[in-house]
């Protein structure tokens, strides 16, 4: 499991209580999973809805605290499998090499009775994968550090992934580069490295990811501010819908 911060928090992410949780039993069950409804990067908080329907605002870096954890590079089982979850091949994968190991897919349907999940891969192929059937786990969640459309931002500090395939000048470097341009349609970014070299890097194109977050990257860099609910406050989905706030965007 990984702590949830502004670099990896996103709507629909499944989460559990983290090491800094101090809001009592608002999630009803210390082992229960909730779902992030909205992220507030400037406040370094996220609104979470728990299985009970209760909602509360949790810290994802505010005051150095992290109330939430999420699965990362972990086997996918019934407890975390849900439609839309992004996955990569797991340790028990034995279905051939239709895609490179780094290819990312997403769960389309879950069959809890059979302990399987149908996955659609980046190339359009589908596999029924085991999520506990026979004690086997074909899937795991992607590593938390990758850069994708949900966290890409101008001037974000990045490093090449271990599977970097665009030349030795950058491969293995621990000197960060900065994102200079973002193309969300193409799922790619232009990165300028300390050497002055520039590369167009994939952030999800064809299911590939070329760059990861630098360890010193500040949470929420490059993301716009938005109004967040009161920290730790408990509400319900119905109450939240009745209190919708509209923010004007400057022309």
Short mmCIF file of C-alpha atoms in Angstrom, two decimals:
data_model
loop_
_atom_site.label_atom_id
_atom_site.label_comp_id
_atom_site.label_asym_id
_atom_site.label_seq_id
_atom_site.Cartn_x
_atom_site.Cartn_y
_atom_site.Cartn_z
CA UNK A 1 0.00 0.00 0.00
CA UNK A 2 1.06 3.59 -0.62
CA UNK A 3 0.19 6.81 1.11
CA UNK A 4 -2.16 9.00 -0.92
CA UNK A 5 -0.86 12.48 -1.76
CA UNK A 6 -1.50 15.11 -4.42
CA UNK A 7 0.70 13.30 -6.94
CA UNK A 8 -1.42 10.15 -7.04
CA UNK A 9 -4.86 11.11 -5.70
CA UNK A 10 -7.63 11.08 -8.30
CA UNK A 11 -11.39 10.70 -8.44
CA UNK A 12 -12.60 7.07 -8.21
CA UNK A 13 -9.38 5.91 -6.51
CA UNK A 14 -10.11 3.25 -3.88
CA UNK A 15 -8.60 4.14 -0.49
CA UNK A 16 -8.41 2.96 3.12
CA UNK A 17 -7.42 4.63 6.39
CA UNK A 18 -3.76 5.60 6.49
CA UNK A 19 -1.24 5.85 9.32
CA UNK A 20 -2.21 9.44 10.18
CA UNK A 21 -5.96 8.77 10.43
CA UNK A 22 -7.40 10.49 13.51
CA UNK A 23 -11.07 11.01 12.67
CA UNK A 24 -12.54 8.22 14.78
CA UNK A 25 -14.92 5.73 13.18
CA UNK A 26 -16.24 7.93 10.39
CA UNK A 27 -15.39 5.22 7.85
CA UNK A 28 -17.40 2.77 10.05
CA UNK A 29 -14.82 0.00 9.59
CA UNK A 30 -11.06 0.44 9.93
CA UNK A 31 -10.56 -2.08 7.11
CA UNK A 32 -13.26 -0.67 4.80
CA UNK A 33 -12.44 0.88 1.45
CA UNK A 34 -13.73 4.25 0.37
CA UNK A 35 -13.69 6.10 -2.93
CA UNK A 36 -12.19 9.53 -3.62
CA UNK A 37 -14.92 11.82 -4.92
CA UNK A 38 -12.89 14.98 -5.47
CA UNK A 39 -9.30 16.18 -4.97
CA UNK A 40 -8.31 19.66 -3.74
CA UNK A 41 -4.58 20.03 -4.60
CA UNK A 42 -4.10 23.52 -3.17
CA UNK A 43 -5.55 22.48 0.19
CA UNK A 44 -3.83 19.08 -0.04
CA UNK A 45 -7.07 17.32 0.88
CA UNK A 46 -9.51 14.91 -0.77
CA UNK A 47 -13.20 14.23 -0.28
CA UNK A 48 -13.85 10.52 0.34
CA UNK A 49 -17.11 8.57 0.30
CA UNK A 50 -17.11 5.40 2.40
CA UNK A 51 -19.19 2.26 1.87
CA UNK A 52 -21.67 3.53 4.48
CA UNK A 53 -22.44 6.59 2.35
CA UNK A 54 -20.70 8.93 4.79
CA UNK A 55 -18.23 11.41 3.35
CA UNK A 56 -15.34 13.24 4.96
CA UNK A 57 -12.43 15.41 3.92
CA UNK A 58 -9.06 13.76 4.42
CA UNK A 59 -5.50 15.07 4.39
CA UNK A 60 -3.29 14.05 1.48
CA UNK A 61 -0.25 16.07 2.52
CA UNK A 62 -1.80 18.91 4.51
CA UNK A 63 0.41 19.71 7.52
CA UNK A 64 2.58 16.76 6.52
CA UNK A 65 -0.24 14.30 7.29
CA UNK A 66 -1.68 11.53 5.11
CA UNK A 67 -5.02 10.07 6.23
CA UNK A 68 -5.37 7.67 3.32
CA UNK A 69 -3.63 4.71 1.71
CA UNK A 70 -4.21 3.08 -1.68
CA UNK A 71 -3.00 -0.13 -3.29
CA UNK A 72 0.23 0.26 -5.29
CA UNK A 73 2.15 -2.43 -7.15
CA UNK A 74 -0.01 -4.82 -5.13
CA UNK A 75 -1.87 -7.91 -6.25
CA UNK A 76 -5.45 -7.27 -7.28
CA UNK A 77 -7.94 -9.34 -5.29
CA UNK A 78 -11.64 -9.09 -4.51
CA UNK A 79 -11.05 -6.41 -1.87
CA UNK A 80 -9.72 -3.82 -4.32
CA UNK A 81 -11.06 -4.95 -7.71
CA UNK A 82 -13.59 -2.57 -9.24
CA UNK A 83 -14.70 -1.56 -12.72
CA UNK A 84 -12.28 1.03 -14.09
CA UNK A 85 -9.30 0.03 -11.92
CA UNK A 86 -6.05 0.31 -13.91
CA UNK A 87 -3.92 -2.82 -13.78
CA UNK A 88 -0.73 -4.39 -15.11
CA UNK A 89 0.40 -8.01 -15.24
CA UNK A 90 0.91 -9.65 -11.88
CA UNK A 91 3.31 -12.30 -10.63
CA UNK A 92 1.01 -15.19 -11.58
CA UNK A 93 0.42 -14.02 -15.18
CA UNK A 94 0.67 -17.02 -17.52
CA UNK A 95 -1.36 -16.05 -20.57
CA UNK A 96 1.34 -15.26 -23.11
CA UNK A 97 2.92 -12.04 -24.38
CA UNK A 98 0.17 -10.19 -26.20
CA UNK A 99 1.49 -6.90 -24.81
CA UNK A 100 4.72 -5.72 -23.18
CA UNK A 101 4.73 -6.20 -19.41
CA UNK A 102 4.45 -2.44 -18.89
CA UNK A 103 1.16 -2.27 -20.79
CA UNK A 104 -1.75 -1.02 -18.73
CA UNK A 105 -5.31 -2.26 -18.90
CA UNK A 106 -8.50 -1.56 -16.99
CA UNK A 107 -11.02 -3.85 -15.36
CA UNK A 108 -14.26 -4.01 -17.35
CA UNK A 109 -16.27 -6.43 -15.21
CA UNK A 110 -15.71 -8.32 -11.94
CA UNK A 111 -17.07 -11.80 -11.18
CA UNK A 112 -16.77 -12.15 -7.43
CA UNK A 113 -18.28 -15.64 -7.42
CA UNK A 114 -15.59 -16.98 -9.78
CA UNK A 115 -12.88 -14.64 -8.42
CA UNK A 116 -12.07 -13.32 -11.88
CA UNK A 117 -12.04 -9.97 -13.66
CA UNK A 118 -12.35 -9.12 -17.35
CA UNK A 119 -9.57 -6.73 -18.39
CA UNK A 120 -9.37 -4.62 -21.54
CA UNK A 121 -5.77 -3.83 -22.53
CA UNK A 122 -4.43 -0.80 -24.37
CA UNK A 123 -4.35 -2.70 -27.67
CA UNK A 124 -8.04 -3.62 -27.38
CA UNK A 125 -7.51 -7.27 -26.43
CA UNK A 126 -9.37 -8.69 -23.45
CA UNK A 127 -8.48 -11.34 -20.90
CA UNK A 128 -10.39 -12.96 -18.07
CA UNK A 129 -7.87 -12.76 -15.24
CA UNK A 130 -7.72 -14.46 -11.86
CA UNK A 131 -8.13 -12.31 -8.77
CA UNK A 132 -7.90 -15.15 -6.28
CA UNK A 133 -9.24 -18.10 -8.26
CA UNK A 134 -7.17 -21.16 -7.36
CA UNK A 135 -4.99 -18.96 -5.18
CA UNK A 136 -3.67 -17.12 -8.27
CA UNK A 137 -3.47 -13.40 -8.97
CA UNK A 138 -2.84 -12.37 -12.59
CA UNK A 139 -3.01 -8.64 -11.96
CA UNK A 140 -1.44 -5.93 -9.83
CA UNK A 141 -1.92 -2.21 -9.57
CA UNK A 142 0.55 0.10 -11.37
CA UNK A 143 3.41 1.67 -9.39
CA UNK A 144 2.41 4.97 -7.81
CA UNK A 145 5.23 7.04 -9.21
CA UNK A 146 4.35 7.11 -12.89
CA UNK A 147 3.27 10.33 -14.59
CA UNK A 148 -0.11 10.10 -16.30
CA UNK A 149 -2.78 12.60 -17.46
CA UNK A 150 -4.13 12.88 -13.90
CA UNK A 151 -0.93 14.38 -12.44
CA UNK A 152 0.99 15.81 -15.41
CA UNK A 153 1.67 19.53 -14.97
CA UNK A 154 3.92 22.19 -16.51
CA UNK A 155 7.29 22.33 -14.68
CA UNK A 156 6.61 19.02 -12.91
CA UNK A 157 9.93 17.39 -11.97
CA UNK A 158 10.28 13.94 -13.54
CA UNK A 159 12.73 11.07 -14.02
CA UNK A 160 12.87 8.36 -16.71
CA UNK A 161 11.31 5.02 -15.81
CA UNK A 162 13.54 1.97 -15.45
CA UNK A 163 12.23 0.66 -18.79
CA UNK A 164 13.27 3.86 -20.61
CA UNK A 165 13.84 3.03 -24.29
CA UNK A 166 14.81 6.33 -25.95
CA UNK A 167 18.59 6.40 -25.60
CA UNK A 168 21.37 6.14 -23.03
CA UNK A 169 21.81 9.92 -22.57
CA UNK A 170 18.79 9.95 -20.26
CA UNK A 171 18.38 6.31 -19.19
CA UNK A 172 19.36 5.72 -15.56
CA UNK A 173 19.77 9.44 -14.88
CA UNK A 174 18.84 10.74 -11.44
CA UNK A 175 18.92 14.35 -12.63
CA UNK A 176 15.32 15.41 -13.12
CA UNK A 177 13.79 16.96 -16.18
CA UNK A 178 10.81 19.29 -16.36
CA UNK A 179 7.60 18.97 -18.32
CA UNK A 180 7.37 21.84 -20.81
CA UNK A 181 4.29 20.94 -22.87
CA UNK A 182 1.34 18.61 -22.33
CA UNK A 183 -0.75 16.94 -25.04
CA UNK A 184 -3.68 15.26 -23.31
CA UNK A 185 -5.23 14.14 -26.61
CA UNK A 186 -2.07 12.24 -27.55
CA UNK A 187 -1.31 11.34 -23.91
CA UNK A 188 2.23 12.64 -24.19
CA UNK A 189 4.40 15.43 -22.78
CA UNK A 190 7.52 17.26 -23.86
CA UNK A 191 10.27 16.94 -21.25
CA UNK A 192 13.42 19.08 -21.08
CA UNK A 193 16.29 17.39 -19.24
CA UNK A 194 19.11 19.12 -17.33
CA UNK A 195 21.44 18.42 -20.27
CA UNK A 196 19.22 20.48 -22.56
CA UNK A 197 17.93 17.42 -24.40
CA UNK A 198 14.22 17.21 -25.02
CA UNK A 199 12.02 14.13 -25.42
CA UNK A 200 8.37 13.59 -26.18
CA UNK A 201 7.37 11.08 -23.51
CA UNK A 202 4.30 8.89 -23.23
CA UNK A 203 1.97 9.32 -20.26
CA UNK A 204 -0.52 6.63 -21.23
CA UNK A 205 -0.28 6.55 -25.01
CA UNK A 206 -0.59 2.95 -26.20
CA UNK A 207 -0.65 1.95 -22.55
CA UNK A 208 2.97 3.08 -22.02
CA UNK A 209 4.51 5.41 -19.44
CA UNK A 210 8.03 6.82 -19.95
CA UNK A 211 8.47 9.04 -16.91
CA UNK A 212 7.95 8.96 -13.15
CA UNK A 213 7.68 11.58 -10.44
CA UNK A 214 10.85 12.94 -8.87
CA UNK A 215 11.01 12.30 -5.10
CA UNK A 216 11.36 16.01 -4.35
CA UNK A 217 8.34 17.00 -6.42
CA UNK A 218 6.04 19.25 -4.46
CA UNK A 219 2.47 17.92 -4.16
CA UNK A 220 -0.10 19.66 -6.32
CA UNK A 221 2.38 21.56 -8.54
CA UNK A 222 0.76 23.20 -11.50
CA UNK A 223 -2.80 22.33 -10.42
CA UNK A 224 -5.50 24.99 -10.05
CA UNK A 225 -6.99 25.90 -6.66
CA UNK A 226 -10.54 24.89 -5.73
CA UNK A 227 -12.75 25.17 -2.68
CA UNK A 228 -12.49 22.25 -0.26
CA UNK A 229 -14.92 21.16 2.49
CA UNK A 230 -13.90 21.48 6.13
CA UNK A 231 -11.15 19.07 7.12
CA UNK A 232 -12.50 15.96 8.83
CA UNK A 233 -16.12 17.08 8.46
CA UNK A 234 -18.61 14.27 7.92
CA UNK A 235 -21.48 14.52 5.47
CA UNK A 236 -23.48 12.34 3.07
CA UNK A 237 -23.61 12.16 -0.71
CA UNK A 238 -27.12 13.63 -0.66
CA UNK A 239 -26.04 16.56 1.50
CA UNK A 240 -23.04 17.20 -0.72
CA UNK A 241 -25.22 17.27 -3.83
CA UNK A 242 -27.52 19.81 -2.21
CA UNK A 243 -24.61 22.12 -1.43
CA UNK A 244 -22.91 22.35 -4.82
CA UNK A 245 -20.50 25.28 -5.22
CA UNK A 246 -19.86 26.94 -8.58
CA UNK A 247 -16.45 28.51 -9.25
CA UNK A 248 -16.06 31.16 -11.93
CA UNK A 249 -13.15 30.69 -14.32
CA UNK A 250 -11.40 33.94 -15.31
CA UNK A 251 -11.64 34.83 -18.99
#
